Amino acid sequence: MKLQSFEHYSHQLEMAAHDAWLTARVKSAMALADPGLGLQVHVKTLAGTVILSGRVNTHKQCEQAVALART
């Protein structure tokens, strides 16, 4: 394997691990703050950008989910 190819593969692996870590961290913060919130909001991370989707019951829950993801 060429060095450049190995470095590219290593970088992609590092990015995937970082994305998984961010997703888990946001999901656990939501579950600790409000157990229902952790079940209602789906979290996905792509290249370090956290994406939230789902349905919440109140605007306050929406703001809480966004605030938790930002921190």
Tab-separated table of C-alpha atoms in Angstrom:
chain	number	residue	atom	x	y	z
A	1	MET	CA	0.000	0.000	0.000
A	2	LYS	CA	1.353	3.404	-0.910
A	3	LEU	CA	1.991	5.865	1.904
A	4	GLN	CA	-0.404	8.451	0.442
A	5	SER	CA	-3.168	5.858	0.134
A	6	PHE	CA	-2.585	4.713	3.711
A	7	GLU	CA	-2.733	8.295	5.008
A	8	HIS	CA	-6.009	8.899	3.148
A	9	TYR	CA	-7.503	5.674	4.533
A	10	SER	CA	-6.270	6.527	8.031
A	11	HIS	CA	-7.810	10.014	7.843
A	12	GLN	CA	-11.168	8.590	6.753
A	13	LEU	CA	-11.100	6.072	9.600
A	14	GLU	CA	-10.276	8.833	12.061
A	15	MET	CA	-13.167	10.970	10.751
A	16	ALA	CA	-15.622	8.052	11.025
A	17	ALA	CA	-14.550	7.369	14.607
A	18	HIS	CA	-14.874	11.052	15.497
A	19	ASP	CA	-18.359	11.207	13.946
A	20	ALA	CA	-19.461	8.139	15.914
A	21	TRP	CA	-18.079	9.646	19.121
A	22	LEU	CA	-19.927	12.937	18.514
A	23	THR	CA	-23.193	11.130	17.786
A	24	ALA	CA	-22.925	9.047	20.949
A	25	ARG	CA	-22.044	12.083	23.045
A	26	VAL	CA	-25.022	14.115	21.806
A	27	LYS	CA	-27.442	11.182	22.183
A	28	SER	CA	-26.293	10.489	25.747
A	29	ALA	CA	-26.541	14.188	26.695
A	30	MET	CA	-30.116	14.244	25.398
A	31	ALA	CA	-31.050	11.051	27.232
A	32	LEU	CA	-29.620	12.394	30.492
A	33	ALA	CA	-31.353	15.775	30.135
A	34	ASP	CA	-34.744	14.372	29.131
A	35	PRO	CA	-35.234	10.625	28.510
A	36	GLY	CA	-38.085	11.282	26.066
A	37	LEU	CA	-35.929	13.676	24.077
A	38	GLY	CA	-33.303	11.014	23.487
A	39	LEU	CA	-35.949	8.748	21.961
A	40	GLN	CA	-37.670	11.398	19.832
A	41	VAL	CA	-34.642	13.072	18.262
A	42	HIS	CA	-32.393	11.219	15.852
A	43	VAL	CA	-28.754	12.266	15.701
A	44	LYS	CA	-26.430	11.758	12.752
A	45	THR	CA	-22.944	13.169	12.249
A	46	LEU	CA	-21.315	13.676	8.867
A	47	ALA	CA	-17.758	15.013	8.676
A	48	GLY	CA	-18.070	16.666	12.074
A	49	THR	CA	-21.476	18.263	11.420
A	50	VAL	CA	-24.245	17.066	13.744
A	51	ILE	CA	-27.666	16.666	12.121
A	52	LEU	CA	-30.810	16.435	14.246
A	53	SER	CA	-34.150	15.127	13.022
A	54	GLY	CA	-37.362	13.890	14.566
A	55	ARG	CA	-40.425	15.235	16.324
A	56	VAL	CA	-40.701	16.863	19.710
A	57	ASN	CA	-43.765	17.934	21.662
A	58	THR	CA	-42.797	21.513	22.454
A	59	HIS	CA	-40.654	24.317	21.115
A	60	LYS	CA	-38.718	24.198	24.391
A	61	GLN	CA	-37.689	20.584	23.664
A	62	CYS	CA	-36.522	21.646	20.217
A	63	GLU	CA	-34.404	24.431	21.669
A	64	GLN	CA	-33.048	22.048	24.304
A	65	ALA	CA	-32.013	19.493	21.678
A	66	VAL	CA	-30.227	22.134	19.609
A	67	ALA	CA	-28.500	23.582	22.693
A	68	LEU	CA	-27.298	20.139	23.789
A	69	ALA	CA	-25.957	19.381	20.309
A	70	ARG	CA	-24.099	22.687	20.196
A	71	THR	CA	-22.380	22.081	23.514
